[in-house]
Short mmCIF file of C-alpha atoms in Angstrom, two decimals:
data_model
loop_
_atom_site.label_atom_id
_atom_site.label_comp_id
_atom_site.label_asym_id
_atom_site.label_seq_id
_atom_site.Cartn_x
_atom_site.Cartn_y
_atom_site.Cartn_z
CA ASP A 7 0.00 0.00 0.00
CA THR A 8 1.20 3.52 -0.67
CA ALA A 9 1.66 5.32 2.63
CA VAL A 10 3.79 7.16 5.10
CA SER A 11 5.07 4.71 7.68
CA GLN A 12 6.87 5.26 10.96
CA THR A 13 8.74 3.00 13.33
CA PRO A 14 8.39 2.37 16.12
CA LYS A 15 4.76 3.09 16.94
CA TYR A 16 5.48 3.24 20.66
CA LEU A 17 8.74 4.08 22.39
CA VAL A 18 9.21 4.06 26.15
CA THR A 19 12.62 4.99 27.48
CA GLN A 20 14.49 6.49 30.40
CA MET A 21 15.63 10.07 30.74
CA GLY A 22 19.10 10.62 29.32
CA ASN A 23 18.88 7.90 26.70
CA ASP A 24 19.34 8.41 22.95
CA LYS A 25 16.67 7.13 20.58
CA SER A 26 15.75 7.27 16.90
CA ILE A 27 12.46 7.31 15.02
CA LYS A 28 12.30 6.34 11.36
CA CYS A 29 9.98 7.47 8.61
CA GLU A 30 9.51 6.22 5.08
CA GLN A 31 7.15 7.30 2.33
CA ASN A 32 6.53 5.52 -0.98
CA LEU A 33 4.34 8.23 -2.46
CA GLY A 34 7.13 9.67 -4.61
CA HIS A 35 7.08 12.92 -2.62
CA ASP A 36 10.11 15.16 -2.40
CA THR A 37 9.40 16.98 0.85
CA MET A 38 9.15 15.43 4.31
CA TYR A 39 8.39 16.84 7.75
CA TRP A 40 8.59 16.05 11.43
CA TYR A 41 5.90 17.37 13.75
CA LYS A 42 5.50 17.14 17.51
CA GLN A 43 2.02 16.84 19.03
CA ASP A 44 1.86 17.57 22.72
CA SER A 45 -0.62 16.36 25.31
CA LYS A 46 -2.99 19.20 24.45
CA LYS A 47 -3.05 18.03 20.82
CA PHE A 48 -1.16 21.09 19.63
CA LEU A 49 0.77 20.13 16.50
CA LYS A 50 3.99 21.98 15.84
CA ILE A 51 6.40 21.63 12.94
CA MET A 52 9.97 20.76 13.83
CA PHE A 53 11.88 20.12 10.60
CA SER A 54 11.37 19.83 6.88
CA TYR A 55 13.56 18.37 4.15
CA ASN A 56 13.22 18.88 0.41
CA ASN A 57 15.23 16.51 -1.78
CA LYS A 58 17.40 15.61 1.21
CA GLU A 59 18.11 19.26 1.99
CA LEU A 60 17.03 20.84 5.27
CA ILE A 61 14.66 23.72 4.50
CA ILE A 62 12.83 24.27 7.76
CA ASN A 63 14.38 24.13 11.20
CA GLU A 64 12.10 25.57 13.82
CA THR A 65 13.28 26.46 17.30
CA VAL A 66 14.13 22.93 18.33
CA PRO A 67 16.83 21.93 20.85
CA ASN A 68 19.95 20.69 19.13
CA ARG A 69 19.44 17.37 20.91
CA PHE A 70 17.12 16.69 17.99
CA SER A 71 18.92 15.84 14.77
CA PRO A 72 17.05 14.88 11.61
CA LYS A 73 18.67 12.92 8.82
CA SER A 74 17.43 12.30 5.32
CA PRO A 75 19.44 9.58 3.55
CA ASP A 76 17.21 9.88 0.47
CA LYS A 77 13.98 11.53 -0.62
CA ALA A 78 11.89 8.65 0.71
CA HIS A 79 13.31 8.58 4.23
CA LEU A 80 13.51 11.04 7.09
CA ASN A 81 14.77 9.92 10.46
CA LEU A 82 14.82 11.74 13.77
CA HIS A 83 17.49 11.12 16.37
CA ILE A 84 17.06 12.47 19.87
CA ASN A 85 19.96 12.68 22.31
CA SER A 86 19.78 12.93 26.08
CA LEU A 87 16.03 12.51 26.25
CA GLU A 88 14.13 14.68 28.73
CA LEU A 89 10.70 14.32 30.32
CA GLY A 90 9.39 17.18 28.17
CA ASP A 91 10.18 15.23 25.02
CA SER A 92 7.25 12.94 25.75
CA ALA A 93 4.80 13.49 22.91
CA VAL A 94 3.55 11.96 19.70
CA TYR A 95 5.87 12.59 16.76
CA PHE A 96 4.39 12.61 13.28
CA CYS A 97 6.15 12.34 9.99
CA ALA A 98 4.49 13.83 6.91
CA SER A 99 5.29 14.23 3.24
CA ARG A 100 4.12 16.20 0.24
CA LYS A 101 4.94 16.76 -3.38
CA SER A 102 6.20 20.29 -3.88
CA GLY A 103 5.00 22.55 -6.67
CA GLY A 104 1.58 22.60 -8.28
CA GLY A 105 0.29 25.27 -5.94
CA ARG A 106 -0.92 22.83 -3.32
CA ASN A 107 0.49 21.98 0.06
CA GLU A 108 -1.54 18.93 1.03
CA GLN A 109 0.43 16.78 3.40
CA PHE A 110 0.19 13.07 4.06
CA PHE A 111 0.81 11.97 7.63
CA GLY A 112 2.22 8.83 9.16
CA PRO A 113 0.48 7.08 12.06
CA GLY A 114 2.69 8.68 14.68
CA THR A 115 5.25 7.50 17.23
CA ARG A 116 4.22 7.90 20.85
CA LEU A 117 7.36 8.64 22.85
CA THR A 118 7.22 8.33 26.61
CA VAL A 119 10.24 9.42 28.63
CA LEU A 120 10.30 8.14 32.21
CA SER B 27 4.00 30.85 17.12
CA GLN B 28 0.58 29.24 16.94
CA GLN B 29 -1.39 30.74 14.11
CA GLY B 30 -4.64 28.91 13.71
CA GLU B 31 -7.12 28.85 16.54
CA GLU B 32 -10.16 26.66 16.39
CA ASP B 33 -13.43 27.38 18.04
CA PRO B 34 -14.98 25.65 19.86
CA GLN B 35 -12.32 23.46 21.44
CA ALA B 36 -14.90 20.72 21.92
CA LEU B 37 -18.29 20.09 20.35
CA SER B 38 -20.80 17.35 21.11
CA ILE B 39 -23.90 16.87 18.95
CA GLN B 40 -26.46 14.21 18.07
CA GLU B 41 -26.08 12.06 15.01
CA GLY B 42 -27.79 13.64 12.03
CA GLU B 43 -27.19 17.20 13.19
CA ASN B 44 -24.81 19.59 11.48
CA ALA B 45 -21.47 20.48 13.05
CA THR B 46 -19.75 23.81 12.52
CA MET B 47 -16.17 24.53 13.50
CA ASN B 48 -14.38 27.83 13.13
CA CYS B 49 -10.76 28.75 12.62
CA SER B 50 -9.02 32.10 12.89
CA TYR B 51 -5.52 32.93 11.74
CA LYS B 52 -3.19 35.90 11.79
CA THR B 53 -1.16 36.31 8.60
CA SER B 54 -1.67 36.32 4.84
CA ILE B 55 -2.15 32.87 3.40
CA ASN B 56 -1.88 30.98 0.11
CA ASN B 57 -4.45 28.45 1.22
CA LEU B 58 -6.13 26.98 4.27
CA GLN B 59 -6.62 23.28 4.83
CA TRP B 60 -8.70 21.17 7.16
CA TYR B 61 -7.51 17.86 8.54
CA ARG B 62 -9.17 15.15 10.62
CA GLN B 63 -7.44 13.10 13.28
CA ASN B 64 -9.06 9.99 14.68
CA SER B 65 -7.97 8.96 18.15
CA GLY B 66 -4.49 7.47 18.10
CA ARG B 67 -4.02 8.02 14.37
CA GLY B 68 -2.29 10.45 12.03
CA LEU B 69 -3.94 13.41 10.37
CA VAL B 70 -5.93 12.97 7.18
CA HIS B 71 -6.38 15.79 4.70
CA LEU B 72 -10.04 16.72 4.13
CA ILE B 73 -10.22 19.82 1.99
CA LEU B 74 -8.15 22.77 0.78
CA ILE B 75 -9.45 26.26 0.01
CA ARG B 76 -7.29 28.79 -1.77
CA SER B 77 -7.04 32.41 -0.68
CA ASN B 78 -9.03 33.58 -3.73
CA GLU B 79 -11.90 31.18 -3.01
CA ARG B 80 -14.78 31.89 -0.67
CA GLU B 81 -16.52 28.55 -0.43
CA LYS B 82 -15.79 24.97 -1.30
CA HIS B 83 -17.74 21.71 -1.03
CA SER B 84 -16.67 18.10 -0.79
CA GLY B 85 -19.38 15.55 -0.06
CA ARG B 86 -20.87 16.45 3.32
CA LEU B 87 -18.16 19.05 3.95
CA ARG B 88 -18.52 22.76 3.29
CA VAL B 89 -15.65 25.14 3.93
CA THR B 90 -15.82 28.92 3.83
CA LEU B 91 -12.98 31.40 3.89
CA ASP B 92 -13.13 35.09 4.74
CA THR B 93 -9.68 36.57 4.19
CA SER B 94 -10.80 40.02 5.38
CA LYS B 95 -11.62 38.53 8.76
CA LYS B 96 -8.86 35.94 8.57
CA SER B 97 -11.28 33.18 9.41
CA SER B 98 -12.63 29.93 8.03
CA SER B 99 -15.40 27.56 8.96
CA LEU B 100 -15.92 23.85 8.39
CA LEU B 101 -19.46 22.55 8.24
CA ILE B 102 -20.19 18.84 8.38
CA THR B 103 -23.77 18.10 7.42
CA ALA B 104 -25.85 15.12 8.52
CA SER B 105 -23.19 14.00 10.98
CA ARG B 106 -22.45 10.34 11.60
CA ALA B 107 -20.87 8.53 14.53
CA ALA B 108 -17.82 7.92 12.32
CA ASP B 109 -17.26 11.70 12.12
CA THR B 110 -16.16 11.64 15.77
CA ALA B 111 -12.58 12.94 15.66
CA SER B 112 -10.46 16.04 16.16
CA TYR B 113 -10.51 18.56 13.34
CA PHE B 114 -7.61 20.90 12.64
CA CYS B 115 -7.26 23.88 10.38
CA ALA B 116 -3.84 24.56 8.90
CA THR B 117 -2.63 27.64 7.09
CA ASP B 118 -0.10 27.78 4.31
CA ALA B 119 1.27 31.28 4.76
CA THR B 120 2.58 33.44 1.95
CA GLY B 121 6.33 33.94 1.84
CA GLY B 122 7.45 30.58 0.49
CA ALA B 123 8.11 28.89 3.81
CA GLN B 124 6.39 25.74 2.50
CA LYS B 125 5.08 24.84 5.90
CA LEU B 126 1.66 24.44 7.44
CA VAL B 127 0.79 26.02 10.77
CA PHE B 128 -1.87 24.10 12.64
CA GLY B 129 -4.45 25.24 15.12
CA GLN B 130 -5.09 23.32 18.30
CA GLY B 131 -8.12 21.54 16.93
CA THR B 132 -11.78 21.00 17.73
CA ARG B 133 -12.73 17.74 19.36
CA LEU B 134 -16.02 16.65 17.76
CA THR B 135 -18.15 13.95 19.37
CA ILE B 136 -21.19 12.59 17.54
CA ASN B 137 -23.62 10.89 19.90
CA PRO B 138 -25.70 8.05 18.41
#
């Protein structure tokens, strides 16, 4: 099936650990995003890559480091995890150009930091 | 900074009734989009309205846009239990940033 997929779906870890979340899309899109959704359901953009190039980097602690090995993949590595990092992280993708900005979202990764 | 703000934050209606959700934003936009999020799932795109459009329909959805008031509304007619979800507006601002700014959503509950 064509989709945006994320792994893992759930991630429970201790404070101070380092963890990664992976995202893959097979929609042929050239732009990918990471969003963070907090406990109040507020969804905030973190990063965006276009053709493997970082184009959006919101005010995010440098403990968060995205990596895009190719147009279909965007991973998120988080160092020294803190309690406040607990949230649901969503990957999304879109095809740039054409005057639209419709984004396709993955199912989310629920990160719990203990 | 948060741009879109939905109103109300929560809405509970009976099946068959119409549901109206509102969204306000602060800057100039290229388009405004509405997304639905079912519990524990990712967001799904519902409808997009461009800045030069005033109204758009898709099935049971009707979206309006008033750029002078910087506001939009989403109307779901003849609601169904399956419409229970959170609904988010998202603005694509002018300036080429290529990003969407989401509101905090309206939690819609359809009671059977």
